């Protein structure tokens, strides 16, 4: 029998009742797992619980919540230095990472994967040598929305909350002048959005084709949307995003080490706010975790 530490965020978007938690525990037990539950009460709890997980006791650390809860869980396991497999039962508003991993939205089905799936090596990001992110570090339009929209609104409206929040920004799109070092090359320009990602979905809006993304190749996908100067350029960007035919104002690169030079602006890591600086370094930590899928 395997032992699993299940970290639960009770205010996650889709975790609205104790019934789903009971179903999850039951499913894990049916899969031959002994379940220990810890409930988060505040930000940082999931990271603390994951870091404290004793590898002599637990075979798996799993979380039941949104991408932010997963971020904390992964960060805690990495900080501990222990190689404990990580499982994820998505219950957030957008669940970009879960979509990329092709995890089901049904908590019982996701629990079944934890009980019967296999660990796979996954790359993880390191932001300014301080914070980890599981699937995206981003700035610009649609990113501040994720932490400005109140949790209760996210719970009711889900993904619509992100879209509506972003639309309100379009009337006054902010542009960022950035110089970017991508491994051994440099680019420079004005952008309304930028993301360093290990995902096929970013904020449920920017989509990458599956053949572009390898979750354990030691490289991140870097997506940039140039600042449109005319309505035609804006239409080209919208067309590129909706058809995934990038090049018309939407640039895609691959790199393992990325440095952004700018006047400084805030970022979002897996949907949570992160303070930026004039120089932001992002590193791909190859095969950093064992993720069950």
mmCIF file of C-alpha atoms in Angstrom, residues 68-232:
data_model
loop_
_atom_site.group_PDB
_atom_site.id
_atom_site.type_symbol
_atom_site.label_atom_id
_atom_site.label_comp_id
_atom_site.label_asym_id
_atom_site.label_seq_id
_atom_site.Cartn_x
_atom_site.Cartn_y
_atom_site.Cartn_z
ATOM 1 C CA UNK A 68 -1.677 28.231 -7.483
ATOM 2 C CA UNK A 69 -2.017 25.324 -5.051
ATOM 3 C CA UNK A 70 -0.065 23.121 -7.452
ATOM 4 C CA UNK A 71 2.627 25.795 -7.701
ATOM 5 C CA UNK A 72 3.044 25.812 -3.928
ATOM 6 C CA UNK A 73 3.064 22.026 -3.722
ATOM 7 C CA UNK A 74 5.754 21.701 -6.369
ATOM 8 C CA UNK A 75 7.794 24.504 -4.783
ATOM 9 C CA UNK A 76 7.620 22.791 -1.392
ATOM 10 C CA UNK A 77 8.747 19.425 -2.733
ATOM 11 C CA UNK A 78 11.637 21.018 -4.648
ATOM 12 C CA UNK A 79 12.708 23.038 -1.618
ATOM 13 C CA UNK A 80 12.724 19.901 0.545
ATOM 14 C CA UNK A 81 15.190 18.198 -1.786
ATOM 15 C CA UNK A 82 13.124 15.014 -1.549
ATOM 16 C CA UNK A 83 12.181 13.091 -4.666
ATOM 17 C CA UNK A 84 8.543 12.416 -3.879
ATOM 18 C CA UNK A 85 6.150 11.955 -6.802
ATOM 19 C CA UNK A 86 3.555 14.699 -7.236
ATOM 20 C CA UNK A 87 -0.096 14.253 -8.158
ATOM 21 C CA UNK A 88 -2.691 16.860 -9.110
ATOM 22 C CA UNK A 89 -6.481 16.944 -8.850
ATOM 23 C CA UNK A 90 -7.458 20.181 -10.642
ATOM 24 C CA UNK A 91 -10.204 22.254 -9.032
ATOM 25 C CA UNK A 92 -9.313 25.780 -10.125
ATOM 26 C CA UNK A 93 -10.954 28.252 -12.481
ATOM 27 C CA UNK A 94 -8.747 27.729 -15.538
ATOM 28 C CA UNK A 95 -6.450 24.744 -14.886
ATOM 29 C CA UNK A 96 -3.997 25.433 -17.705
ATOM 30 C CA UNK A 97 -1.449 22.954 -16.437
ATOM 31 C CA UNK A 98 -4.056 20.205 -16.118
ATOM 32 C CA UNK A 99 -5.168 20.813 -19.696
ATOM 33 C CA UNK A 100 -1.590 20.497 -20.901
ATOM 34 C CA UNK A 101 -1.132 17.269 -18.937
ATOM 35 C CA UNK A 102 -4.509 16.038 -20.272
ATOM 36 C CA UNK A 103 -5.794 15.496 -16.759
ATOM 37 C CA UNK A 104 -9.575 15.069 -16.459
ATOM 38 C CA UNK A 105 -11.710 17.759 -14.832
ATOM 39 C CA UNK A 106 -13.634 15.120 -12.874
ATOM 40 C CA UNK A 107 -11.939 14.885 -9.431
ATOM 41 C CA UNK A 108 -12.648 11.147 -9.150
ATOM 42 C CA UNK A 109 -10.999 10.440 -12.513
ATOM 43 C CA UNK A 110 -8.004 12.605 -11.598
ATOM 44 C CA UNK A 111 -7.699 10.737 -8.286
ATOM 45 C CA UNK A 112 -7.769 7.449 -10.179
ATOM 46 C CA UNK A 113 -4.788 8.617 -12.237
ATOM 47 C CA UNK A 114 -2.835 9.362 -9.052
ATOM 48 C CA UNK A 115 -3.615 5.877 -7.761
ATOM 49 C CA UNK A 116 -2.880 4.047 -11.007
ATOM 50 C CA UNK A 117 -0.733 6.357 -13.139
ATOM 51 C CA UNK A 118 3.022 6.534 -13.470
ATOM 52 C CA UNK A 119 5.497 9.319 -12.638
ATOM 53 C CA UNK A 120 6.970 11.294 -15.539
ATOM 54 C CA UNK A 121 9.887 13.719 -15.404
ATOM 55 C CA UNK A 122 8.756 17.325 -15.901
ATOM 56 C CA UNK A 123 10.760 20.545 -16.334
ATOM 57 C CA UNK A 124 10.078 23.324 -13.817
ATOM 58 C CA UNK A 125 10.878 27.049 -13.991
ATOM 59 C CA UNK A 126 13.004 29.105 -11.626
ATOM 60 C CA UNK A 127 12.193 32.829 -11.482
ATOM 61 C CA UNK A 128 15.004 35.191 -10.414
ATOM 62 C CA UNK A 129 16.674 32.366 -8.480
ATOM 63 C CA UNK A 130 13.867 32.591 -5.885
ATOM 64 C CA UNK A 131 10.504 31.192 -6.946
ATOM 65 C CA UNK A 132 9.477 28.152 -8.920
ATOM 66 C CA UNK A 133 6.660 27.979 -11.440
ATOM 67 C CA UNK A 134 5.122 24.853 -12.890
ATOM 68 C CA UNK A 135 3.933 26.051 -16.270
ATOM 69 C CA UNK A 136 4.135 29.818 -16.913
ATOM 70 C CA UNK A 137 5.768 33.110 -15.993
ATOM 71 C CA UNK A 138 4.046 35.957 -17.807
ATOM 72 C CA UNK A 139 3.586 39.713 -18.004
ATOM 73 C CA UNK A 140 1.247 42.093 -19.761
ATOM 74 C CA UNK A 141 -2.360 41.921 -20.856
ATOM 75 C CA UNK A 142 -4.535 39.131 -19.390
ATOM 76 C CA UNK A 143 -1.963 38.344 -16.685
ATOM 77 C CA UNK A 144 -2.860 40.863 -13.961
ATOM 78 C CA UNK A 145 -6.452 39.713 -14.437
ATOM 79 C CA UNK A 146 -5.728 36.401 -12.733
ATOM 80 C CA UNK A 147 -4.864 38.020 -9.408
ATOM 81 C CA UNK A 148 -7.108 41.094 -9.651
ATOM 82 C CA UNK A 149 -10.353 39.165 -10.127
ATOM 83 C CA UNK A 150 -11.720 38.242 -6.654
ATOM 84 C CA UNK A 151 -11.746 34.525 -5.825
ATOM 85 C CA UNK A 152 -15.522 34.468 -5.303
ATOM 86 C CA UNK A 153 -15.996 35.878 -8.825
ATOM 87 C CA UNK A 154 -13.660 33.244 -10.262
ATOM 88 C CA UNK A 155 -15.623 30.544 -8.445
ATOM 89 C CA UNK A 156 -18.925 31.685 -9.960
ATOM 90 C CA UNK A 157 -17.839 32.640 -13.465
ATOM 91 C CA UNK A 158 -14.731 30.491 -13.943
ATOM 92 C CA UNK A 159 -12.838 31.184 -17.141
ATOM 93 C CA UNK A 160 -15.258 33.946 -18.126
ATOM 94 C CA UNK A 161 -13.854 36.065 -15.280
ATOM 95 C CA UNK A 162 -10.429 36.033 -16.892
ATOM 96 C CA UNK A 163 -11.798 36.983 -20.303
ATOM 97 C CA UNK A 164 -13.951 39.815 -18.954
ATOM 98 C CA UNK A 165 -11.102 41.134 -16.826
ATOM 99 C CA UNK A 166 -8.811 41.138 -19.835
ATOM 100 C CA UNK A 167 -11.313 42.857 -22.089
ATOM 101 C CA UNK A 168 -11.518 45.778 -19.666
ATOM 102 C CA UNK A 169 -7.758 46.247 -20.166
ATOM 103 C CA UNK A 170 -7.928 46.370 -23.961
ATOM 104 C CA UNK A 171 -9.220 49.936 -23.962
ATOM 105 C CA UNK A 172 -5.913 51.023 -22.489
ATOM 106 C CA UNK A 173 -3.349 48.421 -23.532
ATOM 107 C CA UNK A 174 -0.020 48.911 -21.808
ATOM 108 C CA UNK A 175 3.137 48.403 -23.858
ATOM 109 C CA UNK A 176 6.445 47.148 -22.462
ATOM 110 C CA UNK A 177 9.795 47.838 -24.093
ATOM 111 C CA UNK A 178 11.951 44.792 -23.428
ATOM 112 C CA UNK A 179 15.339 43.457 -24.424
ATOM 113 C CA UNK A 180 15.421 39.697 -24.115
ATOM 114 C CA UNK A 181 18.360 37.315 -24.070
ATOM 115 C CA UNK A 182 17.358 33.844 -25.238
ATOM 116 C CA UNK A 183 20.331 31.538 -24.611
ATOM 117 C CA UNK A 184 22.843 32.779 -27.208
ATOM 118 C CA UNK A 185 20.635 35.299 -29.060
ATOM 119 C CA UNK A 186 19.020 38.644 -28.253
ATOM 120 C CA UNK A 187 15.837 40.343 -29.402
ATOM 121 C CA UNK A 188 14.315 43.708 -28.521
ATOM 122 C CA UNK A 189 10.939 45.308 -29.042
ATOM 123 C CA UNK A 190 7.649 46.620 -27.695
ATOM 124 C CA UNK A 191 5.236 43.988 -26.432
ATOM 125 C CA UNK A 192 1.803 43.869 -24.794
ATOM 126 C CA UNK A 193 2.279 40.311 -23.569
ATOM 127 C CA UNK A 194 5.107 37.922 -22.866
ATOM 128 C CA UNK A 195 5.239 34.422 -21.413
ATOM 129 C CA UNK A 196 7.820 31.783 -20.654
ATOM 130 C CA UNK A 197 5.863 28.554 -20.596
ATOM 131 C CA UNK A 198 5.945 24.782 -20.374
ATOM 132 C CA UNK A 199 2.319 24.406 -21.370
ATOM 133 C CA UNK A 200 -0.002 24.195 -24.360
ATOM 134 C CA UNK A 201 -2.428 26.655 -22.747
ATOM 135 C CA UNK A 202 -1.675 30.036 -21.170
ATOM 136 C CA UNK A 203 -4.516 31.748 -19.258
ATOM 137 C CA UNK A 204 -6.888 29.745 -21.462
ATOM 138 C CA UNK A 205 -6.245 32.321 -24.208
ATOM 139 C CA UNK A 206 -2.849 31.732 -25.808
ATOM 140 C CA UNK A 207 -2.701 28.198 -27.196
ATOM 141 C CA UNK A 208 0.356 26.335 -28.436
ATOM 142 C CA UNK A 209 0.176 23.303 -30.690
ATOM 143 C CA UNK A 210 1.064 20.067 -28.927
ATOM 144 C CA UNK A 211 3.950 19.324 -31.278
ATOM 145 C CA UNK A 212 5.634 22.567 -30.132
ATOM 146 C CA UNK A 213 5.727 21.601 -26.455
ATOM 147 C CA UNK A 214 7.884 18.898 -24.847
ATOM 148 C CA UNK A 215 7.482 18.988 -21.069
ATOM 149 C CA UNK A 216 10.888 17.439 -20.399
ATOM 150 C CA UNK A 217 13.249 18.703 -23.102
ATOM 151 C CA UNK A 218 15.124 21.255 -20.996
ATOM 152 C CA UNK A 219 13.628 24.169 -22.920
ATOM 153 C CA UNK A 220 10.745 26.585 -22.448
ATOM 154 C CA UNK A 221 8.513 28.092 -25.108
ATOM 155 C CA UNK A 222 8.731 31.901 -25.101
ATOM 156 C CA UNK A 223 5.646 33.619 -26.509
ATOM 157 C CA UNK A 224 5.579 37.357 -27.239
ATOM 158 C CA UNK A 225 2.790 39.561 -28.617
ATOM 159 C CA UNK A 226 4.073 42.725 -30.253
ATOM 160 C CA UNK A 227 2.403 46.043 -29.534
ATOM 161 C CA UNK A 228 -0.065 46.727 -32.382
ATOM 162 C CA UNK A 229 0.264 50.159 -33.941
ATOM 163 C CA UNK A 230 -2.745 49.931 -36.231
ATOM 164 C CA UNK A 231 -6.125 48.225 -36.257
ATOM 165 C CA UNK A 232 -4.858 45.957 -39.026
#
